[in-house]
């Protein structure tokens, strides 16, 4: 899915996500992060570009559906909440994970830390300070304050990752303790910002936070599998901050969560686009480029998204 924010709570490895969605859709088992040195298929540039778009969309859908599930639960619609949770699990535990494996997103612990340091540095020094200034200038003070607060958080995350990388490379010192998580509850409501620029920045930020959440979850899984539980705990905790605090706080300002009926309509539109347009296009392009594994995966995901769209349509008709 492409156009909505939310994330699956990371309490263990992504295998738990896959287990959660058992019976929701027939799909290949979720791929594990590639071990360092594992050969990654050589892909054409267009296929790589499409994979980048796809993983961002899947991470965003996972995050959005998680919030939609919580809203359905609050409205006393447990069956719809379960449907959203299962779809969220497929988006993260299968689609995102398999696309990440194909693109070689996960490397060794040092490479993963270096990537995280770069991302957190950009967000803390460039992206969020810019968004904060623009929001303040537009009169969206709540957004300006949130962007400023998140920039500080990301700087803290970067410092922790740098310390972890130093400890890993030198064999001296300890991996920093994981940060505490203060979840933000997102209830149905209208957008709390007025500027088109702020709305666009919130959308960019939420996509980035959803991607960081999903990516760090895979990094945590790799760290655990490679015998570094302390690093796994750090990645997991930061992943949860990105989702439960940053993404959720931004979603509250953006008015991402509406009534369950409206949320289902949003999900149907996104799943329909992915199943009928995005993934079939990606599959054709990958096949033409000779990237057969990517073509097969894209086509499989198109089928899954069509199943999700039908399930959501059925659920919306049953709301009464």
Coordinates of C-alpha atoms in Angstrom, one line a residue:
X1 CA 0.0 0.0 0.0
X2 CA 1.2 3.5 -0.7
X3 CA -0.6 6.3 0.9
X4 CA -1.2 6.0 4.6
X5 CA 0.8 6.2 7.8
X6 CA 1.3 3.6 10.7
X7 CA 3.5 0.9 12.1
X8 CA 3.4 -2.6 13.6
X9 CA 4.7 -2.6 17.2
X10 CA 8.1 -4.4 17.2
X11 CA 8.3 -6.7 20.2
X12 CA 10.5 -9.4 18.6
X13 CA 11.6 -10.4 15.2
X14 CA 9.5 -10.1 12.1
X15 CA 8.7 -13.7 12.3
X16 CA 6.1 -12.8 14.8
X17 CA 4.5 -10.5 12.2
X18 CA 4.3 -13.3 9.7
X19 CA 2.7 -15.6 12.3
X20 CA 0.1 -13.0 13.1
X21 CA -1.2 -13.0 9.6
X22 CA -1.4 -16.7 9.2
X23 CA -4.5 -17.5 7.1
X24 CA -4.9 -13.9 6.0
X25 CA -3.3 -14.5 2.6
X26 CA -1.4 -17.3 0.8
X27 CA 2.1 -16.0 0.4
X28 CA 5.7 -17.2 0.5
X29 CA 7.4 -17.3 3.8
X30 CA 8.9 -13.9 4.8
X31 CA 12.6 -13.6 3.8
X32 CA 15.2 -13.1 6.5
X33 CA 17.7 -10.3 6.2
X34 CA 20.6 -11.3 4.0
X35 CA 23.8 -12.3 5.9
X36 CA 26.9 -10.2 5.2
X37 CA 28.5 -11.4 2.1
X38 CA 25.4 -13.0 0.7
X39 CA 25.2 -12.5 -3.0
X40 CA 22.4 -10.1 -3.9
X41 CA 21.0 -10.3 -7.5
X42 CA 22.3 -7.7 -9.9
X43 CA 19.2 -5.6 -10.7
X44 CA 18.6 -3.0 -13.4
X45 CA 18.2 0.6 -12.2
X46 CA 14.5 0.8 -12.9
X47 CA 13.9 -2.3 -10.8
X48 CA 15.9 -0.8 -8.0
X49 CA 14.0 2.4 -8.2
X50 CA 10.7 0.5 -8.1
X51 CA 11.9 -1.6 -5.1
X52 CA 12.7 1.7 -3.3
X53 CA 9.2 3.0 -3.9
X54 CA 7.6 -0.3 -3.0
X55 CA 9.4 -0.7 0.4
X56 CA 8.4 2.9 1.4
X57 CA 4.8 2.2 0.5
X58 CA 4.7 -1.1 2.4
X59 CA 6.2 0.5 5.5
X60 CA 3.8 3.3 5.3
X61 CA 0.8 1.0 4.9
X62 CA 1.9 -1.1 7.8
X63 CA 2.1 2.0 10.0
X64 CA -1.2 3.4 8.8
X65 CA -3.1 0.1 9.2
X66 CA -1.8 -0.2 12.8
X67 CA -3.4 3.1 13.6
X68 CA -6.6 2.1 11.7
X69 CA -6.8 -1.1 13.7
X70 CA -6.6 0.8 17.0
X71 CA -9.4 3.2 15.9
X72 CA -11.6 0.2 14.8
X73 CA -11.0 -1.3 18.3
X74 CA -12.1 1.9 19.9
X75 CA -15.3 2.0 17.9
X76 CA -16.1 -1.5 19.1
X77 CA -15.3 -3.2 15.7
X78 CA -12.9 -6.0 16.7
X79 CA -13.3 -7.9 13.5
X80 CA -12.2 -4.9 11.4
X81 CA -9.4 -4.2 13.8
X82 CA -8.2 -7.7 13.4
X83 CA -8.4 -7.3 9.6
X84 CA -6.3 -4.2 9.7
X85 CA -3.7 -5.9 12.0
X86 CA -3.4 -8.9 9.7
X87 CA -3.0 -6.7 6.6
X88 CA -0.4 -4.6 8.5
X89 CA 1.5 -7.8 9.3
X90 CA 1.5 -8.9 5.7
X91 CA 2.8 -5.5 4.5
X92 CA 5.7 -5.6 6.9
X93 CA 6.5 -9.2 7.6
X94 CA 6.1 -10.4 4.0
X95 CA 6.1 -7.6 1.4
X96 CA 8.5 -5.2 3.0
X97 CA 10.8 -8.0 4.2
X98 CA 11.0 -9.8 0.9
X99 CA 11.5 -6.6 -1.1
X100 CA 14.2 -5.5 1.3
X101 CA 15.9 -8.9 0.9
X102 CA 15.8 -8.6 -2.9
X103 CA 17.3 -5.1 -2.8
X104 CA 20.0 -6.0 -0.3
X105 CA 18.7 -3.4 2.2
X106 CA 20.2 -5.2 5.2
X107 CA 23.9 -5.6 5.5
X108 CA 26.3 -6.4 8.4
X109 CA 25.9 -4.7 11.7
X110 CA 28.5 -2.1 10.9
X111 CA 26.9 -1.3 7.6
X112 CA 23.4 -1.1 9.2
X113 CA 24.7 1.3 11.9
X114 CA 26.4 3.4 9.3
X115 CA 23.2 3.7 7.3
X116 CA 21.2 4.6 10.4
X117 CA 23.8 7.2 11.5
X118 CA 23.5 8.8 8.0
X119 CA 19.7 8.9 8.1
X120 CA 19.4 10.2 11.7
X121 CA 22.0 12.8 10.9
X122 CA 20.1 14.1 7.9
X123 CA 16.8 14.2 9.8
X124 CA 18.3 15.9 12.9
X125 CA 20.3 18.6 11.1
X126 CA 18.5 19.2 7.8
X127 CA 15.0 17.8 7.3
X128 CA 13.3 18.4 10.6
X129 CA 14.9 21.8 11.3
X130 CA 13.7 22.9 7.8
X131 CA 10.2 21.6 8.4
X132 CA 10.1 23.3 11.8
X133 CA 11.1 26.7 10.3
X134 CA 8.5 26.4 7.5
X135 CA 5.8 25.3 9.9
X136 CA 6.6 28.3 12.3
X137 CA 6.5 30.7 9.3
X138 CA 3.1 29.3 8.3
X139 CA 1.6 29.6 11.8
X140 CA 1.5 25.9 12.4
X141 CA 3.1 26.2 15.8
X142 CA 2.1 22.7 17.0
X143 CA 3.8 21.1 14.0
X144 CA 6.9 23.4 14.4
X145 CA 7.2 22.3 18.0
X146 CA 6.8 18.6 17.1
X147 CA 9.4 18.8 14.3
X148 CA 11.8 20.5 16.6
X149 CA 11.3 17.9 19.3
X150 CA 11.8 15.0 16.8
X151 CA 15.0 16.6 15.5
X152 CA 16.4 16.4 19.0
X153 CA 15.3 12.8 19.3
X154 CA 17.0 11.9 16.1
X155 CA 20.2 13.6 17.2
X156 CA 20.1 11.4 20.3
X157 CA 19.5 8.3 18.2
X158 CA 22.5 9.2 16.0
X159 CA 24.7 9.6 19.0
X160 CA 23.7 6.2 20.3
X161 CA 24.3 4.6 16.9
X162 CA 27.7 6.2 16.7
X163 CA 28.7 4.9 20.1
X164 CA 27.4 1.5 19.2
X165 CA 29.5 1.5 16.0
X166 CA 32.6 2.6 17.9
X167 CA 32.1 -0.2 20.4
X168 CA 31.5 -2.7 17.6
X169 CA 34.7 -1.7 15.7
X170 CA 37.0 -1.4 18.7
X171 CA 35.7 -4.2 20.9
X172 CA 35.7 -1.7 23.7
X173 CA 32.8 0.0 25.5
X174 CA 29.2 -1.0 25.6
X175 CA 26.3 -0.7 23.2
X176 CA 24.2 2.2 24.6
X177 CA 21.0 1.4 26.6
X178 CA 17.9 1.5 24.4
X179 CA 15.8 4.7 24.7
X180 CA 12.5 4.6 26.5
X181 CA 9.3 4.8 24.4
X182 CA 6.4 7.1 25.2
X183 CA 3.6 6.0 22.9
X184 CA 1.3 8.6 21.4
X185 CA -2.4 7.6 21.0
X186 CA -3.9 8.8 17.7
X187 CA -7.7 9.2 17.7
X188 CA -9.9 10.1 14.8
X189 CA -9.9 13.7 13.9
X190 CA -9.4 16.5 11.4
X191 CA -5.9 17.8 10.4
X192 CA -4.5 20.3 12.9
X193 CA -2.4 22.2 10.4
X194 CA -3.5 24.8 7.9
X195 CA -0.5 25.2 5.5
X196 CA -0.2 23.1 2.4
X197 CA 3.6 23.1 2.9
X198 CA 3.2 21.7 6.5
X199 CA 0.8 19.0 5.3
X200 CA 3.3 18.0 2.6
X201 CA 6.1 18.0 5.1
X202 CA 4.1 15.9 7.5
X203 CA 3.5 13.4 4.7
X204 CA 7.2 13.2 3.9
X205 CA 8.1 12.9 7.6
X206 CA 5.6 10.1 8.2
X207 CA 6.9 8.1 5.2
X208 CA 10.4 8.5 6.6
X209 CA 9.5 7.5 10.1
X210 CA 7.5 4.4 8.8
X211 CA 10.5 3.4 6.7
X212 CA 12.9 3.9 9.6
X213 CA 10.7 1.8 11.9
X214 CA 10.5 -1.1 9.4
X215 CA 14.2 -0.9 8.5
X216 CA 15.4 -0.8 12.1
X217 CA 13.2 -3.8 12.8
X218 CA 15.1 -5.8 10.2
X219 CA 18.4 -4.4 11.5
X220 CA 17.4 -5.6 15.0
X221 CA 16.5 -9.0 13.6
X222 CA 19.9 -9.3 11.9
X223 CA 21.8 -8.1 15.1
X224 CA 20.0 -10.8 17.1
X225 CA 20.7 -13.5 14.6
X226 CA 24.4 -12.5 14.5
X227 CA 24.8 -12.8 18.2
X228 CA 24.5 -9.2 19.3
X229 CA 21.4 -8.9 21.5
X230 CA 22.4 -5.5 22.9
X231 CA 22.5 -4.0 19.5
X232 CA 19.2 -5.7 18.6
X233 CA 17.6 -4.1 21.7
X234 CA 18.9 -0.7 20.6
X235 CA 17.6 -1.0 17.1
X236 CA 14.2 -2.3 18.3
X237 CA 13.7 0.5 20.8
X238 CA 14.6 3.2 18.3
X239 CA 12.3 1.5 15.8
X240 CA 9.4 1.7 18.3
X241 CA 10.2 5.4 19.0
X242 CA 10.0 6.2 15.3
X243 CA 6.6 4.5 15.1
X244 CA 4.9 5.0 18.4
X245 CA 6.1 8.6 19.0
X246 CA 7.3 10.3 15.9
X247 CA 5.0 8.7 13.3
X248 CA 2.0 8.7 15.6
X249 CA 2.6 12.3 16.7
X250 CA 2.8 13.4 13.1
X251 CA -0.3 11.4 12.2
X252 CA -2.3 13.1 14.9
X253 CA -1.4 16.5 13.4
X254 CA -2.1 15.3 9.9
X255 CA -5.5 13.9 10.7
X256 CA -4.5 10.5 9.3
X257 CA -7.0 8.6 11.3
X258 CA -10.7 9.1 10.7
X259 CA -13.8 7.0 11.3
X260 CA -13.4 3.3 10.5
X261 CA -15.6 3.6 7.4
X262 CA -13.3 6.4 6.1
X263 CA -10.2 4.5 7.0
X264 CA -11.4 1.5 5.1
X265 CA -12.1 3.7 2.1
X266 CA -8.6 5.0 2.3
X267 CA -7.2 1.5 2.5
X268 CA -9.3 0.3 -0.5
X269 CA -8.1 3.1 -2.7
X270 CA -4.5 2.4 -1.8
X271 CA -4.7 -1.3 -2.3
X272 CA -6.6 -0.9 -5.6
X273 CA -3.9 1.4 -6.9
X274 CA -1.1 -1.0 -5.9
X275 CA -2.9 -4.1 -7.2
X276 CA -4.1 -2.7 -10.5
X277 CA -1.4 -0.1 -11.4
X278 CA 1.8 0.1 -9.3
X279 CA 2.8 -3.6 -8.9
X280 CA 1.7 -4.8 -12.3
X281 CA 3.7 -1.9 -13.9
X282 CA 6.7 -2.8 -11.7
X283 CA 6.3 -6.5 -12.7
X284 CA 6.2 -5.7 -16.4
X285 CA 9.3 -3.5 -16.1
X286 CA 11.2 -6.0 -14.1
X287 CA 10.4 -8.8 -16.6
X288 CA 11.4 -6.7 -19.5
X289 CA 14.7 -5.9 -17.7
X290 CA 15.4 -9.6 -17.1
X291 CA 14.9 -9.2 -13.3
X292 CA 12.7 -12.3 -13.1
X293 CA 12.8 -12.7 -9.3
X294 CA 11.6 -9.1 -8.8
X295 CA 8.9 -9.5 -11.5
X296 CA 7.6 -12.6 -9.7
X297 CA 7.6 -10.8 -6.3
X298 CA 5.9 -7.8 -7.7
X299 CA 3.2 -9.9 -9.3
X300 CA 2.7 -11.9 -6.1
X301 CA 2.3 -8.7 -4.1
X302 CA -0.2 -7.3 -6.6
X303 CA -2.3 -10.4 -6.0
X304 CA -2.0 -10.0 -2.2
X305 CA -3.1 -6.3 -2.4
X306 CA -6.1 -7.2 -4.5
X307 CA -7.1 -9.7 -1.8
X308 CA -6.7 -6.9 0.8
X309 CA -8.8 -4.6 -1.3
X310 CA -11.6 -7.2 -1.5
X311 CA -11.4 -7.9 2.2
X312 CA -11.6 -4.2 3.1
X313 CA -14.5 -3.7 0.7
X314 CA -16.4 -6.6 2.3
X315 CA -15.7 -5.1 5.8
X316 CA -16.9 -1.7 4.8
X317 CA -20.2 -3.0 3.3
X318 CA -20.7 -4.9 6.6
X319 CA -20.4 -1.8 8.8
X320 CA -24.1 -1.1 8.4

